[in-house]
C-alpha positions as a printed NumPy array, in Angstrom:
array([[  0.   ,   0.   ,   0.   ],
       [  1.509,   3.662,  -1.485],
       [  0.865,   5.732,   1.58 ],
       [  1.01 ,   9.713,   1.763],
       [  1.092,  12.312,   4.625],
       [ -0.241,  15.769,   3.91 ],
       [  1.203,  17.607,   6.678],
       [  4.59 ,  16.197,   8.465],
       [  4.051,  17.759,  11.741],
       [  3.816,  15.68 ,  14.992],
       [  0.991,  13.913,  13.877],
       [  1.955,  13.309,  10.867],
       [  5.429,  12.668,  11.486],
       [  5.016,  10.825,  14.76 ],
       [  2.605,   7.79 ,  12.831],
       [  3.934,   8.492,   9.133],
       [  7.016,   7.802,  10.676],
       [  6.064,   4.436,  12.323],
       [  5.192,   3.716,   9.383],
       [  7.627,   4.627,   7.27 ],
       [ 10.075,   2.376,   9.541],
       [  8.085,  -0.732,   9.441],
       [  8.766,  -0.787,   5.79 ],
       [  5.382,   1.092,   4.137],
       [  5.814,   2.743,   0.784],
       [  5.002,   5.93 ,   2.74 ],
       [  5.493,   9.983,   1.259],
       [  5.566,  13.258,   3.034],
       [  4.652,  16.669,   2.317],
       [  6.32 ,  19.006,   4.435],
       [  7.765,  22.858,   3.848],
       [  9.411,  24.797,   5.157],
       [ 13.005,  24.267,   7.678],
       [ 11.255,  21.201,   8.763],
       [ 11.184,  19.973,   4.83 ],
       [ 15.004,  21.179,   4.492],
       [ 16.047,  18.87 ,   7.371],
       [ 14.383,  15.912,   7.029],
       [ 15.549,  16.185,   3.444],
       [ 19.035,  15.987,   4.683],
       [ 19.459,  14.676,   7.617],
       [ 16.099,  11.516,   7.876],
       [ 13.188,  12.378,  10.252],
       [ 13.864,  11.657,  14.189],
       [ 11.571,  10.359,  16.548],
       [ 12.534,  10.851,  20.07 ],
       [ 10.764,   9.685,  23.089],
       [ 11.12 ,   8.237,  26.424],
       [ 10.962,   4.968,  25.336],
       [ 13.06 ,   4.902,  21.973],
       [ 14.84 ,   7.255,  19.689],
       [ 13.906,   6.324,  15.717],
       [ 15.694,   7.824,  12.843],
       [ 14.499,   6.724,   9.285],
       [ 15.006,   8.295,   5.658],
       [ 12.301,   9.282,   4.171],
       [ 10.746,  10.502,   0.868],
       [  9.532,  14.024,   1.678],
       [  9.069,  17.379,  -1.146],
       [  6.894,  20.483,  -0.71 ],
       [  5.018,  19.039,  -3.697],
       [  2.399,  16.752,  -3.797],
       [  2.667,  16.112,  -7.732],
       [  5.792,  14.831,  -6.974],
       [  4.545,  11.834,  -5.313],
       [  0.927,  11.428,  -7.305],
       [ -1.68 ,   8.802,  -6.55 ],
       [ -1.643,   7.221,  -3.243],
       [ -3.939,   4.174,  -1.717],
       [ -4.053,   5.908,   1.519],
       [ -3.662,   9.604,   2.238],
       [ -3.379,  10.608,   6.051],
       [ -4.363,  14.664,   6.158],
       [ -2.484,  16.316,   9.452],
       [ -2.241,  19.541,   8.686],
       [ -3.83 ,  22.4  ,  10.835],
       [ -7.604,  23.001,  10.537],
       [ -7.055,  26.476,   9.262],
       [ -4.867,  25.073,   6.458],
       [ -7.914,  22.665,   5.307],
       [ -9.533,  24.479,   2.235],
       [ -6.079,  25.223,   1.037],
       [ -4.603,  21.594,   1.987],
       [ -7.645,  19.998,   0.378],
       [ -6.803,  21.652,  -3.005],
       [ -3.431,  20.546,  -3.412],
       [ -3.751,  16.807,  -2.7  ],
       [ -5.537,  16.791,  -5.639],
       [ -2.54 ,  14.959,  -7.325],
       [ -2.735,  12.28 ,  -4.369],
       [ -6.049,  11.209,  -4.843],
       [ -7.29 ,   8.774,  -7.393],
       [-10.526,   6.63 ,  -7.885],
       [-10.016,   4.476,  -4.915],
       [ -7.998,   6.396,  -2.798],
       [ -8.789,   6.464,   0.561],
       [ -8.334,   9.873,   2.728],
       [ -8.198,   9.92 ,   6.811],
       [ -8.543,  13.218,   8.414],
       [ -6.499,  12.835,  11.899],
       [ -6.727,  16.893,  12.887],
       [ -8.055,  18.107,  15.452],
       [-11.675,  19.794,  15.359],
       [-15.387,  18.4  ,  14.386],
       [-15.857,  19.484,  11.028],
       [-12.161,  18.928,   8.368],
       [-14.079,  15.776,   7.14 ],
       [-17.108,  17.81 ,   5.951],
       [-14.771,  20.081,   3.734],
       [-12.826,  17.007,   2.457],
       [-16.608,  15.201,   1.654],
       [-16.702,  18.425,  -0.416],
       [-13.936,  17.851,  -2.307],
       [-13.228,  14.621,  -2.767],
       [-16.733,  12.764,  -1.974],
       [-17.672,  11.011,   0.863],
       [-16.628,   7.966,  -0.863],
       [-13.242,   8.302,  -0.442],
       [-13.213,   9.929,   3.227],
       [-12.83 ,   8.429,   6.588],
       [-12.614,  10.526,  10.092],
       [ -9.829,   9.869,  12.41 ],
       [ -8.105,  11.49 ,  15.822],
       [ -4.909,  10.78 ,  17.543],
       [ -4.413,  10.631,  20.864],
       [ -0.673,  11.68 ,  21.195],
       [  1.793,  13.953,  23.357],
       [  3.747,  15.19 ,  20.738],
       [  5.724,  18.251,  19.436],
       [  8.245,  18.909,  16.57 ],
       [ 10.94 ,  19.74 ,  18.955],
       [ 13.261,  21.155,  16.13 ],
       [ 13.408,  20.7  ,  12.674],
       [ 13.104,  16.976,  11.098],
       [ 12.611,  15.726,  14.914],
       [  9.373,  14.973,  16.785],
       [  9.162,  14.268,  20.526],
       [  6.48 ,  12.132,  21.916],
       [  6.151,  12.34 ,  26.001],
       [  4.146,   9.614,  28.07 ],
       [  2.155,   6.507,  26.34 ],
       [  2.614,   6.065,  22.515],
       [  0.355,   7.578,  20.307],
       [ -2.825,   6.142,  19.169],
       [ -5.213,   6.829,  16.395],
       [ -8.838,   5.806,  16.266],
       [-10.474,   6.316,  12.956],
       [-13.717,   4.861,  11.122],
       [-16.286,   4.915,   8.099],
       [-18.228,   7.59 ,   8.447],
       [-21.258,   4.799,   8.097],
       [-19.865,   3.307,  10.465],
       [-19.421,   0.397,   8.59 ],
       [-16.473,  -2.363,   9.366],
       [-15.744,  -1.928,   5.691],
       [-12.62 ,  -4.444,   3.738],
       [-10.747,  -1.119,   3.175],
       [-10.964,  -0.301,   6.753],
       [ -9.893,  -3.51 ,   8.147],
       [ -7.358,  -3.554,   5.481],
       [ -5.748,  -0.011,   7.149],
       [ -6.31 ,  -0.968,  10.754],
       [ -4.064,  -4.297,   9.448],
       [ -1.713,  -1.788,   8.592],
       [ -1.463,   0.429,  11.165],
       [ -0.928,  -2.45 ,  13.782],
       [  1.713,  -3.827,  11.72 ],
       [  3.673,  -1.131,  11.946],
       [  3.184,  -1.335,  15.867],
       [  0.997,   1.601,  16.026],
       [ -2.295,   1.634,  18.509],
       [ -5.248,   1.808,  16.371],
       [ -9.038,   1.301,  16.85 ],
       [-11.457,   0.752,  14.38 ],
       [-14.857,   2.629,  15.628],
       [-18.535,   2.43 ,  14.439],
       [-18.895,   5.277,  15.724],
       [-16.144,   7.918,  14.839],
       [-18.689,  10.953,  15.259],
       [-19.292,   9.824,  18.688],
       [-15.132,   9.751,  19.299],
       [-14.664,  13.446,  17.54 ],
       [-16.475,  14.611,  20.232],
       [-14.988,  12.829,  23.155],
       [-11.94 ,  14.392,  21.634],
       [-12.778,  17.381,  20.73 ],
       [-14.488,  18.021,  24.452],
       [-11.398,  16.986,  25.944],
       [ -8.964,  19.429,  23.809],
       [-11.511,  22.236,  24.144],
       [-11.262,  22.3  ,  27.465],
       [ -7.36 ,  21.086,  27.703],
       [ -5.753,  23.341,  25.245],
       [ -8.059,  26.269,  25.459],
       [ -7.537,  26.733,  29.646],
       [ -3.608,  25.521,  28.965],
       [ -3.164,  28.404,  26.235],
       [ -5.171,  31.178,  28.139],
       [ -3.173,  30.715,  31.348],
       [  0.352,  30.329,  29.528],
       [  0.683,  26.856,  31.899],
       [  1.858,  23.519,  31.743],
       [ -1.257,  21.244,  31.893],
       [  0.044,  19.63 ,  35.067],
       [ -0.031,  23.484,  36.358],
       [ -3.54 ,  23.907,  35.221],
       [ -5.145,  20.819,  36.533],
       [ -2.945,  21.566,  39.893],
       [ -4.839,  24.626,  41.135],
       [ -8.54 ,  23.924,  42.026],
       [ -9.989,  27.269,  39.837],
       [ -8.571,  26.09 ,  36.838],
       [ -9.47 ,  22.79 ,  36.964],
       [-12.93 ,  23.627,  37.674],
       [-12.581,  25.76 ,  34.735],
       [-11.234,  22.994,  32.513],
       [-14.46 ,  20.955,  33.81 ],
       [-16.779,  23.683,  32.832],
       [-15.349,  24.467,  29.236],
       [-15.522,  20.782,  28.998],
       [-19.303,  20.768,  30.135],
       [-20.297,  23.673,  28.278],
       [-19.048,  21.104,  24.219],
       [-21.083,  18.26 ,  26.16 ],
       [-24.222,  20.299,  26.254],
       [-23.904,  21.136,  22.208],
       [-23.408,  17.801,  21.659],
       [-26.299,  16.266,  23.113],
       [-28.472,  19.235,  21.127],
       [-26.369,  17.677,  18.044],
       [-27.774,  13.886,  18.706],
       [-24.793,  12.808,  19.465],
       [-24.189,  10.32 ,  22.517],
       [-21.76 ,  10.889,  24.796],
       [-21.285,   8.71 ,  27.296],
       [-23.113,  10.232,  31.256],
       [-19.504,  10.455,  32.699],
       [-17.982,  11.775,  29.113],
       [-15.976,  15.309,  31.23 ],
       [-14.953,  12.695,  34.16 ],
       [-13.299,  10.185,  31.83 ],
       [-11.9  ,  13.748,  29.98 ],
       [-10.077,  14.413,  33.275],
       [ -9.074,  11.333,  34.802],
       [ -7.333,  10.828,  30.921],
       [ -5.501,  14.427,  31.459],
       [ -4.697,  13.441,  35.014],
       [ -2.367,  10.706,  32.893],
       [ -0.598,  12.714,  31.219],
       [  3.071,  14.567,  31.798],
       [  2.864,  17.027,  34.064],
       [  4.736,  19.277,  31.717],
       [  3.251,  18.507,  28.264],
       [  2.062,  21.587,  26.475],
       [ -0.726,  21.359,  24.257],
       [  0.142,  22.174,  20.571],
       [ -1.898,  25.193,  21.122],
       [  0.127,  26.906,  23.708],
       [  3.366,  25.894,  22.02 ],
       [  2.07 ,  28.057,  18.579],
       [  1.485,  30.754,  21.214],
       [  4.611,  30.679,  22.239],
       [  6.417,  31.085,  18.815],
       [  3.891,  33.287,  17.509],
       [  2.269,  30.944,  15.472],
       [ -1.238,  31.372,  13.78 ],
       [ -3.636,  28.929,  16.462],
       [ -6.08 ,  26.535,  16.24 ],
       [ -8.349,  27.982,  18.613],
       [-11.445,  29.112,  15.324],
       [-11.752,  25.174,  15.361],
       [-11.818,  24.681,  18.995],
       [-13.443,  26.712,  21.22 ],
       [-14.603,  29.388,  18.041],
       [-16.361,  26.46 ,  17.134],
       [-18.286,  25.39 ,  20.205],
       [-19.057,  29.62 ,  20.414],
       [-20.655,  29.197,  16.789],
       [-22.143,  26.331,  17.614],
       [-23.983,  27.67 ,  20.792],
       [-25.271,  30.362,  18.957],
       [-26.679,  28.26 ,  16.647],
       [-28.017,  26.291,  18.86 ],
       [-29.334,  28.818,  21.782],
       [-27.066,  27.524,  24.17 ],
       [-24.676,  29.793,  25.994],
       [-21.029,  29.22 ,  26.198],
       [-19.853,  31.926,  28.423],
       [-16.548,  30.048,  29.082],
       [-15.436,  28.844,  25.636],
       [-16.512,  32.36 ,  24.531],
       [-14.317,  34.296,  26.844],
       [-11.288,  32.088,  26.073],
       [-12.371,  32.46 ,  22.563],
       [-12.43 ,  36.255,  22.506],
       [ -8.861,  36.468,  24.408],
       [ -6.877,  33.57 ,  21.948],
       [ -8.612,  35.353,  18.955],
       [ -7.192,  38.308,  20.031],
       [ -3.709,  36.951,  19.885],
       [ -4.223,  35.266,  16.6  ],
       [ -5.627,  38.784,  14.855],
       [ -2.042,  40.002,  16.685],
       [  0.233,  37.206,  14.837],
       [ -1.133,  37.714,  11.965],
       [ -1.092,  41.458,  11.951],
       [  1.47 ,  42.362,  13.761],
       [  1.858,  46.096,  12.437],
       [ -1.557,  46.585,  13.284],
       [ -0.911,  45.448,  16.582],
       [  1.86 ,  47.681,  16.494],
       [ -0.36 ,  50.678,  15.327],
       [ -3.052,  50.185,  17.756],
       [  0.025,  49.375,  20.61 ],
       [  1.826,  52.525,  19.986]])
């Protein structure tokens, strides 16, 4: 199976990489410093357990690599529409194309391009950063990706990738009921990276003091309430399990988030809690506390992105 990665970041590097090693016919788009390094020096894979370092076929074009069986999209949620078009030399009749980003709604604009044929949703569960260029650092458990048929369906083609994952030793769940997991997720990051980014803290900081846990708890509760107005069943304890699985992880990791605050880097947070603010209003349910971290990180972001106008305004 001819295997490509739209987006070699930790996601994307962290499982394309596994992959990669175990001997897949696997291809990487990547740009930028990170491109320029793993182009000469093999993409690294560092964690507690094991350091990997494997060679890899990686270019800043996607023609250059043209029909694959399986496509795994990682790139940022903002970078979708844009991503979306230039796969376009990636995809084929039967190609198969596995969002693993973060956020409820990249498959939808993928179903729009490509069909919902060829689309399956997907998450990982990872602690992971690109710690320089052409390395990625993974911190507590490996990383695990559940992904499914939108149908739900335990489709040949399915089976056929979860084969593949697990033979190149990576955790992976089939699920009848992906839409049901996006949420789980996307409760859990919503509350995780949004309180994590807004307070500048570790998340072993944030769940330490008692306000912003509670806080955490009540971003978390405010995504389970949308999603029950959605249809979608969560499970009664959905925000407990959320926290006892954060409680399990490093006491220093730093959501992805708060690391692109940190290097003034464009966030995520227009998927995350932007979303569950559009949602609500959609819906008639308020979200006071996604809202107010929304406002603040969307702040930021209009500042990264125009910084002389945040000079103007500053000055």
């Amino acid at each position: 199976m001819k295997v490509g990665v739209m987006g070699t970041g930790a996601i994307g590097g962290y499982f394309g990489g596994l992959l990669a090693l175990s001997g897949v016919d696997t291809h990487f788009v990547a740009r930028g410093k990170h491109y320029r390094a793993i182009l000469e020096e093999g993409l690294h894979i560092v964690s507690s357990q094991k350091t990997h370092h494997v060679m890899i076929h990686v270019t800043p074009e996607p023609d250059e690599i043209g029909p694959v069986d399986l496509l795994l999209f990682c790139v940022k949620s903002y970078d979708t529409d844009d991503a979306a078009r230039l796969i376009e030399p990636m995809v084929e009749q039967d190609t198969v194309i596995i969002s693993l980003q973060n956020g409820i709604d990249n498959q939808d604009k993928l179903i729009e391009a490509y069909g919902k044929e060829k689309v399956m949703a997907g998450t990982a569960f990872i602690e992971a950063s690109i710690a320089s260029p052409g390395v990625i650092a993974q911190m507590g458990n490996p990383g695990r990706i559940v992904f499914g048929e939108l149908s739900g369906e335990r489709s040949g083609r399915a089976l056929d990738i979860l084969h593949l994952f697990q033979s190149a030793g990576i955790d992976a769940e089939l699920s009848s009921d992906i839409s049901r997991v996006l949420w789980e997720k996307f409760l859990f990051i919503c509350g995780i990276h949004g309180v994590s980014t807004l307070s500048r803290s570790s998340l072993g900081l944030v769940l330490a003091v008692t306000e912003s846990r509670e806080l955490v708890r009540g971003v978390m509760k405010e995504v389970e309430a949308l999603a029950h107005q959605q249809g979608v069943k969560l499970p009664e304890d959905v925000v407990e399990n959320a926290m006892a699985l954060a409680d399990g992880y490093h006491r220093n990791f730093k959501p992805s988030m708060l690391r692109d605050l940190e290097w003034r880097r464009l966030m995520e947070v227009d998927a995350l809690n932007g979303m569950v603010v559009k949602l609500g209003r959609q819906l008639g349910i308020d979200t006071p506390l996604n809202h107010a971290i929304y406002a603040c990180l969307n702040l930021e972001n209009q500042k990264i992105a125009n910084p002389v106008w945040a000079f103007q305004w500053e000055n």
